[in-house]
Amino acid sequence: MLLRWARSRARHTRALARLYSGLGTGSSGYKECDVVIVGGGPAGLAFASALAANKALDGSVKVTLVEGGDLDKVRDWEMPPDAFSNRVVSLTNASQDFLDEIGAWVHLDAERTCPIEDMQVWDGISDARIDFSAAALGLGRGKGSSQMARLTETLNLQRGLLQHLSGQSNITLLDSTKVENIFSDDIPGGGWPVVQLSNGNVLRARLLVGADGINSPVRSYSKIDSYGWDYNTRAIVATLLHPPRIFPAFLPTGPIAFLPLSDTASSLVWSTTPALAAVLTKADPAILAGMINAAFRLPERSVRFLHRRLLEQPSLSPEDLRTEIAFREQAHTIAPHSAYASATINPEDASVGIPPHGAEALPPLVASIQPGTIASFPLRLRHAEEYIGSRTVLIGDAAHIVHPLAGQGLNLGLGDAAALARCVSTALALGGDIGSRTALTPYARERYFENHKVMSAVDKLHKLYASTAPPVVWARSTGLEVLNELDTIKAGIVGAAGGQSSARAGAGLFWDTVASGVETLVGGARVAEAVGSGLQSVAGGILQQLARAAAGPENDRR
Amino acid sequence: MLPRSRARLLVSTLARPSLRQHVCALHTSPRRLAEQQPPFSTVNDAEIAHFSRLSALWWDERGEFALLHKMNAHRMRFIREKLLSDRPPDAPSRALAGLDALDVGCGGGILSEATQSLARLGASTLAVDASAENVHIASRHAAADARLADALAFRCASVEELVREPRRFDVVCSMEVVEHVDNPAAFVRACAELVRPGGHLFLSTVARTPLAYLLTIVAAERLLRLVEPGTHTFSKYINPDELVGFFAKPLVPGARPWISRTYAHGLPTRTEAEVRGIVYVPWRGDWVLAPRATTPWSSQVNYLFWVRRPYDS
Ligand SMILES: Cc1cc2nc3c(=O)[nH]c(=O)nc-3n(C[C@H](O)[C@H](O)[C@H](O)COP(=O)(O)OP(=O)(O)OC[C@H]3O[C@@H](n4cnc5c(N)ncnc54)[C@H](O)[C@@H]3O)c2cc1C
């Protein structure tokens, strides 16, 4: 009796299942999809590209990517060779390897990328610096290359990914289409996510991927909270034009990053107070240019004076600013044509003849700012408490927002895309259900801690460098110089890098190195060990002080 | 269910004597696969009732079956490797297209995850279970998945019923079932009978060792409560050499045995049969498929058994 009931029941459910399968459209009007990706930003496009490149899919897995914006704008994006968009990303070697592996790298315009071979961590307040050279660290991609990262415009990356996707039949791109609502189906035994689109389509997803940025609708649907804080800081971005010169990238620690895009253009990321950001982004671009030049050249005291001056009088003219700077230079006895002068020099002339002594320690003088490239955005830290929901998974900014200090945000997103694509392919090859938590857990396991590590290192760097308290600055500069000069430590860093022969292991190492350098500074004891007994008491004392000071402003955490 | 503190007390008073008793049992009990008079069915009613009660929980991947959910990928890796050893797939995600598969004792869910995996990889799959409730849950779950609809069918049936029907299969799987049935020898024999010549039989189960007792009963059921107490019955566990021995003898008088010879430690020829331990590594929170033939049986607890029916038997 029971048996017969069960049999008829089973037949019934099978019949039901057939109904749902139909021609990809269920009786309930849902279009059945294996993977629905929300978001055509770098993370979403990279994940789609990685899936497309994977043989495990062999055309049997249907992927749909939904993007609210118009992707044709990205496809057709073009700029003259000497102009650059203001959103620039420094792609780590690991990110480039990943893009290369999936066959997307060749679609990027190589002319619009620029390797970073040397980098300086520069303390804007004390003028202390630490040098990283890719060659010395043994970083690079393959034989003969030494680079720690490669700068390019986000649009160059996105356009390349779109080109890579254009020939893929198993990926459907729906752009200018918004996700209006996400709900769970009410099919018995189902509860799968259903995505309602602005074009009237309703997709039922075996796996819903949230690559939908900071306000992720997929994360809200998944009821995943994210924790974090705002830094009360804004980052100003702009494309800087200057006379031709090769120079190291200036890492954005002493609040300004000055990253070479070509020998005549660089990308700016300047973290500052919201008030100053508001003034600088609205003022005459010549004001911003003048302030950047001064920031690298005048003592910190005077730079702060200029900031105050500008806040008091936002309408200050470029001429007035130049007069102010010239006055400050005189007060600091900076000779009018020395490397540290900016007010009295026409940047175009500075490139002619022999550069003044000390010029190589500084980025080139900014001549002008590419029109329309000045923008600013708030800095925050957010990390989703989980990456996996019920048949949902988060990647990129939907999962984590990081301080742009080291340009790592996008790299983390690419790392997510690579890991998730691997995880999905493995599950497919084993006949797993790619929407199940079991199938997705390896992704979260691989990425959550990794992302957290980078995020907290960036956060610590921010705290370390945001402070202007004299003991911190003093200790910081001493610490940096101690680090810079100590061959033992450098050898240690290089040794660690040399040990990692594969491109993958060596990639991203730069960031690990910076992070561990800072961790070491903060940790104090470990540096003291490396320094050896002679310097131990001196350095140890400094570093302890530093550690205490750095640990101090803990209260801005929430 | 007992309150935790009482349960723990029970364990401390129970565990030792019963462990000793089972260690003795290891040496003295008749071999589990020794032939017995075949009863009407190998189905054990108490076990069926137990699993039916749990079946609502099957698909909660974070609940008490999380461990089993995780085991499936490793099982599938083994199954895939064996099935594809002589037929490289054209399409990796449909690697088993064209094969007829049977999953015996599919359970309500996770164990039917193996069933689902077979079906997803393209095998035309029949899943049977003796519990109507399980079949209901498993088929309901599968019905929500359009991809499974055409490849996967469910039935409430015992192997004995299937044997009486003419249908035979390229692949027969029975995952974590043999340790729950009344007459394992008759059960394994019935499963074997359902395999076509040249076809494959996969079993996964738990060895009858002190370590298995400690991990699956003392730790998993009683101390950590990873699985419900009563899930396992130690004396029903089967050792790998018992399975190898079973297939080294003719299944039908006069027929060629499936395993023609064994080597040192009773290891079979790799083209005929294989035993692979599957070990839970707590600090990884995941299982690991033990490397081939590390020790005679790295399969002190959970293991997978594969045997292939010769074409001429
Ligand atoms: C102004 C600004 C400047 C930045 N500058 C830099 C920089 O210089 N260097 C750097 O490394 N990083 C920078 N970042 C960070 C970097 O842009 C991000 O880390 C990166 O874009 C994250 O990529 P993503 O694909 O995860 O998310 P996003 O790029 O945010 O993409 C999310 C996508 O989802 C889409 N979407 C969201 N909701 C819906 C919906 N309901 N329906 C359809 N589509 C939807 C959006 O349209 C968007 O295209 C900057 C960020 C901002 C905001």
Coordinates of N, CA, C and O in Angstrom, one line a residue, chain B residues 121-269:
Chain B
L121 N 26.0 13.8 -14.6 CA 27.0 13.5 -15.6 C 26.5 12.8 -16.8 O 27.3 12.3 -17.6
G122 N 25.2 12.6 -16.9 CA 24.7 12.1 -18.1 C 24.2 10.6 -18.0 O 23.6 10.1 -19.0
A123 N 24.5 9.9 -16.9 CA 24.0 8.5 -16.9 C 22.5 8.5 -16.7 O 22.0 9.3 -15.9
S124 N 21.9 7.5 -17.3 CA 20.4 7.4 -17.1 C 20.3 6.6 -15.8 O 20.8 5.4 -15.7
T125 N 19.7 7.2 -14.8 CA 19.9 6.7 -13.4 C 18.6 6.3 -12.8 O 17.6 7.0 -12.9
L126 N 18.6 5.1 -12.2 CA 17.4 4.7 -11.4 C 17.9 4.7 -9.9 O 18.9 4.1 -9.6
A127 N 17.1 5.3 -9.0 CA 17.5 5.3 -7.6 C 16.4 4.6 -6.9 O 15.2 4.9 -7.0
V128 N 16.8 3.7 -6.0 CA 15.8 3.0 -5.2 C 16.1 3.1 -3.7 O 17.3 3.2 -3.4
D129 N 15.1 3.0 -2.9 CA 15.3 3.0 -1.5 C 14.1 2.2 -0.9 O 13.0 2.2 -1.5
A130 N 14.4 1.6 0.2 CA 13.3 0.8 0.9 C 12.4 1.7 1.7 O 11.3 1.2 2.0
S131 N 12.8 2.9 1.9 CA 11.9 3.8 2.7 C 11.1 4.7 1.7 O 11.7 5.5 1.0
A132 N 9.8 4.6 1.8 CA 8.9 5.4 0.9 C 9.2 6.9 1.2 O 9.2 7.7 0.3
E133 N 9.3 7.2 2.5 CA 9.5 8.6 2.9 C 10.8 9.2 2.2 O 10.8 10.3 1.7
N134 N 11.9 8.4 2.2 CA 13.1 8.8 1.6 C 12.9 9.0 0.1 O 13.4 10.0 -0.4
V135 N 12.3 8.1 -0.5 CA 12.1 8.2 -2.0 C 11.3 9.5 -2.2 O 11.6 10.2 -3.2
H136 N 10.3 9.7 -1.4 CA 9.5 10.9 -1.6 C 10.3 12.2 -1.5 O 10.3 13.0 -2.4
I137 N 11.1 12.2 -0.5 CA 12.0 13.4 -0.3 C 13.0 13.6 -1.4 O 13.2 14.6 -2.0
A138 N 13.6 12.5 -1.7 CA 14.7 12.5 -2.8 C 14.1 13.0 -4.1 O 14.6 13.8 -4.8
S139 N 12.9 12.4 -4.4 CA 12.4 12.7 -5.7 C 11.8 14.2 -5.7 O 11.9 14.9 -6.7
R140 N 11.3 14.6 -4.6 CA 10.8 15.9 -4.5 C 12.0 16.9 -4.7 O 11.8 17.9 -5.5
H141 N 13.1 16.6 -4.1 CA 14.2 17.5 -4.2 C 14.7 17.5 -5.7 O 15.0 18.6 -6.2
A142 N 14.7 16.3 -6.3 CA 15.2 16.3 -7.7 C 14.2 16.9 -8.6 O 14.6 17.5 -9.7
A143 N 12.9 16.9 -8.3 CA 11.9 17.5 -9.2 C 12.2 19.0 -9.4 O 11.8 19.6 -10.4
A144 N 12.7 19.6 -8.4 CA 13.0 21.1 -8.5 C 14.1 21.4 -9.4 O 14.4 22.5 -9.7
D145 N 14.8 20.3 -9.9 CA 16.0 20.5 -10.7 C 15.7 20.0 -12.1 O 15.7 18.8 -12.4
A146 N 15.5 20.9 -13.0 CA 15.1 20.6 -14.4 C 16.2 19.6 -15.0 O 15.8 18.8 -15.8
R147 N 17.4 19.8 -14.7 CA 18.5 19.1 -15.3 C 18.4 17.6 -15.0 O 19.0 16.8 -15.7
L148 N 17.7 17.3 -13.9 CA 17.7 15.9 -13.5 C 16.5 15.1 -14.0 O 16.5 13.9 -14.1
A149 N 15.5 15.9 -14.4 CA 14.2 15.3 -14.7 C 14.3 14.2 -15.7 O 13.7 13.1 -15.5
D150 N 15.0 14.3 -16.8 CA 15.0 13.3 -17.8 C 15.9 12.1 -17.5 O 15.8 11.0 -18.0
A151 N 17.0 12.4 -16.7 CA 18.0 11.3 -16.5 C 17.7 10.5 -15.2 O 18.3 9.5 -15.0
L152 N 16.8 11.0 -14.3 CA 16.8 10.4 -13.0 C 15.3 9.9 -12.7 O 14.4 10.6 -12.8
A153 N 15.2 8.6 -12.2 CA 13.9 8.1 -11.8 C 14.1 7.5 -10.4 O 15.1 7.0 -10.1
F154 N 13.0 7.6 -9.6 CA 13.1 7.1 -8.3 C 12.0 5.9 -8.1 O 11.0 6.0 -8.7
R155 N 12.4 5.0 -7.3 CA 11.4 3.9 -7.0 C 11.6 3.5 -5.6 O 12.7 3.4 -5.1
C156 N 10.5 3.1 -4.9 CA 10.6 2.5 -3.6 C 10.7 1.0 -3.8 O 9.7 0.4 -4.2
A157 N 11.8 0.4 -3.7 CA 12.0 -1.0 -4.0 C 13.2 -1.6 -3.2 O 14.1 -0.8 -2.8
S158 N 13.3 -2.8 -3.1 CA 14.5 -3.5 -2.5 C 15.3 -4.1 -3.7 O 14.7 -4.4 -4.7
V159 N 16.5 -4.4 -3.4 CA 17.3 -5.0 -4.5 C 16.7 -6.4 -4.9 O 16.8 -6.7 -6.1
E160 N 16.2 -7.1 -3.9 CA 15.6 -8.4 -4.2 C 14.5 -8.3 -5.3 O 14.4 -9.1 -6.2
E161 N 13.7 -7.2 -5.2 CA 12.7 -7.0 -6.2 C 13.3 -6.8 -7.5 O 12.8 -7.3 -8.5
L162 N 14.3 -5.9 -7.5 CA 14.9 -5.6 -8.8 C 15.5 -6.8 -9.5 O 15.5 -6.9 -10.7
V163 N 16.1 -7.7 -8.7 CA 16.8 -8.8 -9.3 C 15.8 -9.7 -10.1 O 16.1 -10.3 -11.1
R164 N 14.5 -9.7 -9.6 CA 13.5 -10.5 -10.2 C 13.1 -9.9 -11.6 O 12.4 -10.5 -12.4
E165 N 13.4 -8.6 -11.8 CA 13.1 -7.9 -13.0 C 14.2 -8.1 -14.0 O 15.4 -8.4 -13.6
P166 N 14.0 -7.9 -15.3 CA 15.1 -8.2 -16.3 C 16.1 -7.1 -16.4 O 17.2 -7.3 -16.9
R167 N 15.8 -5.9 -15.9 CA 16.8 -4.8 -16.2 C 18.1 -4.9 -15.5 O 18.1 -5.2 -14.3
R168 N 19.2 -4.7 -16.2 CA 20.6 -4.8 -15.6 C 21.3 -3.5 -15.9 O 20.8 -2.7 -16.8
F169 N 22.4 -3.2 -15.2 CA 23.0 -1.8 -15.3 C 24.5 -1.9 -15.5 O 25.1 -2.8 -15.2
D170 N 25.0 -0.8 -16.1 CA 26.4 -0.6 -16.3 C 27.1 -0.3 -15.0 O 28.3 -0.6 -14.8
V171 N 26.4 0.4 -14.2 CA 27.0 0.9 -12.9 C 25.9 0.6 -11.8 O 24.8 1.1 -11.9
V172 N 26.4 0.0 -10.8 CA 25.5 -0.2 -9.6 C 26.3 0.4 -8.4 O 27.4 0.1 -8.2
C173 N 25.6 1.3 -7.7 CA 26.3 2.0 -6.5 C 25.4 1.7 -5.3 O 24.2 1.7 -5.4
S174 N 26.1 1.5 -4.2 CA 25.3 1.5 -3.0 C 26.2 2.1 -1.9 O 27.2 1.6 -1.5
M175 N 25.8 3.3 -1.6 CA 26.7 4.1 -0.7 C 26.2 4.1 0.8 O 25.0 4.5 1.0
E176 N 27.0 3.7 1.6 CA 26.7 3.6 3.1 C 25.4 2.9 3.3 O 24.6 3.4 4.0
V177 N 25.2 1.8 2.7 CA 24.0 1.0 2.9 C 24.3 -0.4 3.5 O 23.7 -0.8 4.4
V178 N 25.4 -1.0 3.0 CA 25.6 -2.4 3.4 C 25.8 -2.6 4.9 O 25.4 -3.6 5.4
E179 N 26.2 -1.5 5.6 CA 26.4 -1.6 7.0 C 25.0 -1.5 7.7 O 24.9 -1.6 8.9
H180 N 24.0 -1.2 7.0 CA 22.7 -1.1 7.6 C 21.7 -2.2 7.3 O 20.6 -2.2 7.8
V181 N 22.1 -3.2 6.5 CA 21.1 -4.2 6.1 C 21.3 -5.5 6.9 O 22.2 -5.6 7.7
D182 N 20.3 -6.3 6.9 CA 20.2 -7.5 7.7 C 21.2 -8.6 7.3 O 21.8 -9.2 8.1
N183 N 21.2 -8.8 6.0 CA 22.0 -9.9 5.5 C 22.9 -9.4 4.4 O 22.6 -9.4 3.2
P184 N 24.1 -8.9 4.8 CA 24.9 -8.2 3.9 C 25.4 -9.1 2.7 O 25.4 -8.6 1.6
A185 N 25.6 -10.4 3.0 CA 26.1 -11.2 1.9 C 25.0 -11.3 0.8 O 25.3 -11.1 -0.4
A186 N 23.7 -11.5 1.2 CA 22.7 -11.6 0.2 C 22.5 -10.3 -0.5 O 22.2 -10.2 -1.7
F187 N 22.7 -9.2 0.3 CA 22.5 -7.9 -0.3 C 23.6 -7.6 -1.4 O 23.3 -7.2 -2.5
V188 N 24.8 -7.9 -1.0 CA 25.9 -7.7 -2.0 C 25.7 -8.6 -3.2 O 25.9 -8.1 -4.4
R189 N 25.3 -9.8 -3.0 CA 25.1 -10.7 -4.1 C 24.0 -10.2 -5.0 O 24.2 -10.2 -6.3
A190 N 22.9 -9.7 -4.4 CA 21.9 -9.1 -5.3 C 22.3 -7.9 -6.1 O 22.0 -7.8 -7.3
C191 N 23.1 -7.0 -5.4 CA 23.7 -5.9 -6.1 C 24.5 -6.4 -7.3 O 24.4 -5.8 -8.4
A192 N 25.3 -7.4 -7.0 CA 26.2 -7.9 -8.1 C 25.4 -8.4 -9.3 O 25.8 -8.3 -10.4
E193 N 24.4 -9.1 -8.9 CA 23.6 -9.7 -10.0 C 23.0 -8.7 -10.9 O 22.6 -9.0 -12.1
L194 N 22.8 -7.5 -10.4 CA 22.2 -6.4 -11.2 C 23.2 -5.7 -12.2 O 22.8 -4.9 -13.0
V195 N 24.5 -6.1 -12.0 CA 25.5 -5.5 -12.9 C 25.6 -6.3 -14.2 O 25.7 -7.5 -14.2
R196 N 25.6 -5.6 -15.3 CA 25.9 -6.2 -16.6 C 27.3 -6.7 -16.7 O 28.2 -6.2 -16.1
P197 N 27.5 -7.7 -17.6 CA 28.9 -8.1 -17.8 C 29.7 -6.9 -18.2 O 29.3 -6.1 -19.1
G198 N 30.9 -6.7 -17.7 CA 31.7 -5.6 -18.0 C 31.4 -4.3 -17.2 O 32.1 -3.3 -17.3
G199 N 30.3 -4.5 -16.4 CA 29.9 -3.3 -15.6 C 30.6 -3.2 -14.3 O 31.5 -4.0 -13.9
H200 N 30.2 -2.1 -13.5 CA 30.9 -1.8 -12.3 C 30.0 -1.8 -11.1 O 28.9 -1.4 -11.2
L201 N 30.6 -2.2 -10.0 CA 29.9 -2.1 -8.7 C 30.7 -1.3 -7.7 O 31.9 -1.5 -7.6
F202 N 30.0 -0.3 -7.1 CA 30.7 0.5 -6.2 C 29.9 0.4 -4.8 O 28.7 0.6 -4.8
L203 N 30.7 0.2 -3.8 CA 30.1 0.2 -2.4 C 30.9 1.1 -1.6 O 32.1 1.3 -1.7
S204 N 30.2 1.8 -0.7 CA 31.0 2.5 0.3 C 30.4 2.2 1.7 O 29.2 2.0 1.8
T205 N 31.3 2.0 2.6 CA 30.9 1.5 3.9 C 31.9 1.8 5.0 O 32.9 2.6 4.7
V206 N 31.8 1.2 6.2 CA 32.7 1.5 7.3 C 33.3 0.1 7.7 O 32.6 -0.9 7.8
A207 N 34.6 0.2 8.0 CA 35.3 -1.1 8.4 C 34.9 -1.4 9.9 O 34.6 -0.5 10.6
R208 N 35.0 -2.6 10.2 CA 34.7 -3.1 11.6 C 36.0 -3.1 12.4 O 36.6 -4.1 12.6
T209 N 36.5 -1.9 12.7 CA 37.8 -1.8 13.5 C 37.5 -1.0 14.7 O 36.6 -0.2 14.8
P210 N 38.4 -1.2 15.7 CA 38.3 -0.3 16.9 C 38.3 1.2 16.6 O 37.5 1.9 17.2
L211 N 39.1 1.6 15.6 CA 39.2 3.0 15.3 C 37.8 3.4 14.7 O 37.3 4.5 15.1
A212 N 37.2 2.6 13.9 CA 35.9 2.9 13.3 C 34.9 3.1 14.4 O 34.1 4.0 14.4
Y213 N 35.0 2.2 15.4 CA 34.0 2.2 16.5 C 34.2 3.5 17.2 O 33.2 4.3 17.5
L214 N 35.4 3.9 17.5 CA 35.7 5.1 18.3 C 35.2 6.4 17.5 O 34.5 7.2 18.1
L215 N 35.5 6.4 16.2 CA 35.1 7.6 15.4 C 33.7 7.7 15.1 O 33.1 8.7 15.2
T216 N 33.1 6.6 14.6 CA 31.7 6.7 14.1 C 30.7 6.6 15.2 O 29.6 7.2 15.1
I217 N 31.0 5.8 16.2 CA 30.0 5.7 17.3 C 30.3 6.5 18.5 O 29.5 7.3 18.9
V218 N 31.5 6.3 19.1 CA 31.8 7.1 20.3 C 31.8 8.6 20.0 O 31.2 9.4 20.6
A219 N 32.7 8.9 19.0 CA 32.9 10.4 18.7 C 31.7 11.0 18.0 O 31.1 11.9 18.4
A220 N 31.4 10.4 16.8 CA 30.4 11.1 15.9 C 29.0 11.1 16.5 O 28.3 12.1 16.4
E221 N 28.6 9.9 17.1 CA 27.2 9.8 17.5 C 27.1 10.4 18.9 O 26.2 11.1 19.3
R222 N 28.0 9.9 19.8 CA 27.8 10.2 21.2 C 28.4 11.5 21.7 O 27.8 12.2 22.4
L223 N 29.7 11.7 21.4 CA 30.4 12.8 22.0 C 30.1 14.1 21.2 O 29.6 15.1 21.8
L224 N 30.3 14.1 19.9 CA 30.2 15.3 19.1 C 28.8 15.5 18.6 O 28.4 16.5 18.2
R225 N 28.0 14.4 18.6 CA 26.6 14.4 18.1 C 26.6 14.9 16.7 O 25.7 15.7 16.3
L226 N 27.6 14.5 15.9 CA 27.6 14.9 14.5 C 26.5 14.2 13.7 O 25.9 14.6 12.8
V227 N 26.2 12.9 14.2 CA 25.1 12.2 13.7 C 24.3 11.7 14.8 O 24.8 11.6 15.9
E228 N 23.0 11.4 14.5 CA 22.1 10.9 15.6 C 22.6 9.6 16.2 O 23.0 8.7 15.5
P229 N 22.5 9.5 17.5 CA 22.8 8.2 18.1 C 21.9 7.1 17.5 O 20.7 7.4 17.3
G230 N 22.4 6.0 17.3 CA 21.6 4.9 16.7 C 21.7 4.8 15.2 O 21.2 3.9 14.6
T231 N 22.5 5.7 14.6 CA 22.7 5.7 13.2 C 23.5 4.4 12.8 O 23.3 3.8 11.8
H232 N 24.5 4.1 13.6 CA 25.4 3.0 13.3 C 25.2 1.8 14.2 O 24.9 2.0 15.4
T233 N 25.5 0.6 13.8 CA 25.5 -0.6 14.6 C 26.8 -1.2 14.3 O 27.0 -1.7 13.2
F234 N 27.7 -1.2 15.3 CA 29.1 -1.6 15.0 C 29.2 -3.0 14.5 O 29.9 -3.3 13.5
S235 N 28.4 -3.9 15.0 CA 28.6 -5.3 14.6 C 28.2 -5.5 13.1 O 28.5 -6.5 12.5
K236 N 27.6 -4.5 12.5 CA 27.2 -4.6 11.1 C 28.3 -4.2 10.2 O 28.1 -4.3 9.0
Y237 N 29.3 -3.6 10.7 CA 30.3 -3.0 9.9 C 31.0 -4.2 9.2 O 31.1 -5.3 9.7
I238 N 31.6 -3.9 8.0 CA 32.2 -4.9 7.1 C 33.6 -4.5 6.8 O 33.9 -3.3 6.4
N239 N 34.5 -5.4 6.8 CA 35.9 -5.1 6.5 C 36.2 -5.3 5.0 O 35.6 -6.1 4.4
P240 N 37.2 -4.5 4.5 CA 37.5 -4.6 3.1 C 37.9 -6.0 2.6 O 37.5 -6.4 1.6
D241 N 38.6 -6.7 3.5 CA 39.1 -8.0 3.0 C 37.9 -9.0 2.9 O 38.0 -9.9 2.2
E242 N 36.9 -8.7 3.7 CA 35.7 -9.5 3.6 C 35.0 -9.4 2.2 O 34.5 -10.3 1.6
L243 N 35.0 -8.1 1.8 CA 34.4 -7.8 0.4 C 35.3 -8.4 -0.7 O 34.8 -9.1 -1.6
V244 N 36.6 -8.2 -0.5 CA 37.5 -8.8 -1.5 C 37.3 -10.3 -1.6 O 37.2 -10.9 -2.6
G245 N 37.3 -10.9 -0.4 CA 37.2 -12.4 -0.3 C 35.9 -12.8 -0.9 O 35.8 -13.9 -1.6
F246 N 34.8 -12.1 -0.7 CA 33.5 -12.4 -1.3 C 33.6 -12.5 -2.8 O 33.0 -13.5 -3.4
F247 N 34.3 -11.6 -3.4 CA 34.3 -11.5 -4.9 C 35.4 -12.4 -5.5 O 35.5 -12.6 -6.7
A248 N 36.3 -12.9 -4.6 CA 37.3 -13.8 -5.0 C 36.8 -15.3 -5.2 O 37.5 -16.1 -5.7
K249 N 35.5 -15.5 -4.7 CA 34.9 -16.8 -4.9 C 33.8 -16.6 -6.0 O 33.3 -15.5 -6.2
P250 N 33.5 -17.7 -6.6 CA 32.5 -17.6 -7.7 C 31.2 -17.2 -7.0 O 30.8 -17.7 -6.0
L251 N 30.5 -16.3 -7.7 CA 29.2 -15.8 -7.1 C 28.1 -16.9 -7.4 O 27.2 -17.1 -6.6
V252 N 28.2 -17.6 -8.5 CA 27.4 -18.6 -8.9 C 28.3 -19.9 -9.1 O 29.3 -19.7 -9.7
P253 N 27.9 -21.0 -8.5 CA 28.8 -22.2 -8.6 C 29.2 -22.4 -10.1 O 28.4 -22.3 -11.0
G254 N 30.5 -22.5 -10.2 CA 31.1 -22.8 -11.6 C 31.5 -21.6 -12.4 O 32.2 -21.6 -13.3
A255 N 30.9 -20.4 -12.0 CA 31.2 -19.2 -12.7 C 32.6 -18.7 -12.4 O 33.2 -19.0 -11.4
R256 N 33.1 -17.8 -13.2 CA 34.4 -17.2 -13.0 C 34.3 -16.1 -11.9 O 33.4 -15.3 -12.0
P257 N 35.1 -16.2 -10.8 CA 35.1 -15.1 -9.8 C 35.4 -13.8 -10.4 O 36.2 -13.7 -11.4
W258 N 34.9 -12.7 -9.8 CA 35.2 -11.3 -10.3 C 36.6 -10.9 -10.0 O 37.2 -10.2 -10.7
I259 N 37.1 -11.4 -8.9 CA 38.5 -11.2 -8.6 C 39.3 -12.5 -8.8 O 39.0 -13.4 -8.1
S260 N 40.2 -12.4 -9.7 CA 40.9 -13.7 -10.1 C 42.0 -14.0 -9.2 O 42.4 -15.2 -9.0
R261 N 42.7 -13.0 -8.7 CA 43.8 -13.3 -7.8 C 44.1 -12.1 -6.8 O 43.7 -11.0 -7.1
T262 N 44.7 -12.4 -5.7 CA 45.0 -11.3 -4.8 C 46.5 -11.4 -4.5 O 47.1 -12.5 -4.6
Y263 N 47.1 -10.3 -4.1 CA 48.5 -10.2 -3.8 C 48.7 -10.2 -2.3 O 47.8 -10.4 -1.5
A264 N 49.9 -9.8 -1.9 CA 50.2 -9.7 -0.5 C 49.2 -8.8 0.2 O 48.7 -7.9 -0.4
H265 N 48.9 -9.1 1.4 CA 47.9 -8.4 2.3 C 46.5 -8.6 1.7 O 45.6 -7.8 2.0
G266 N 46.4 -9.5 0.7 CA 45.0 -9.7 0.2 C 44.6 -8.6 -0.8 O 43.4 -8.5 -1.1
L267 N 45.5 -7.8 -1.3 CA 45.2 -6.7 -2.3 C 44.8 -7.3 -3.6 O 45.5 -8.2 -4.1
P268 N 43.7 -6.9 -4.2 CA 43.3 -7.4 -5.5 C 44.1 -6.7 -6.7 O 44.7 -5.7 -6.4
T269 N 44.0 -7.3 -7.9 CA 44.6 -6.7 -9.0 C 43.8 -5.4 -9.3 O 42.6 -5.4 -9.3

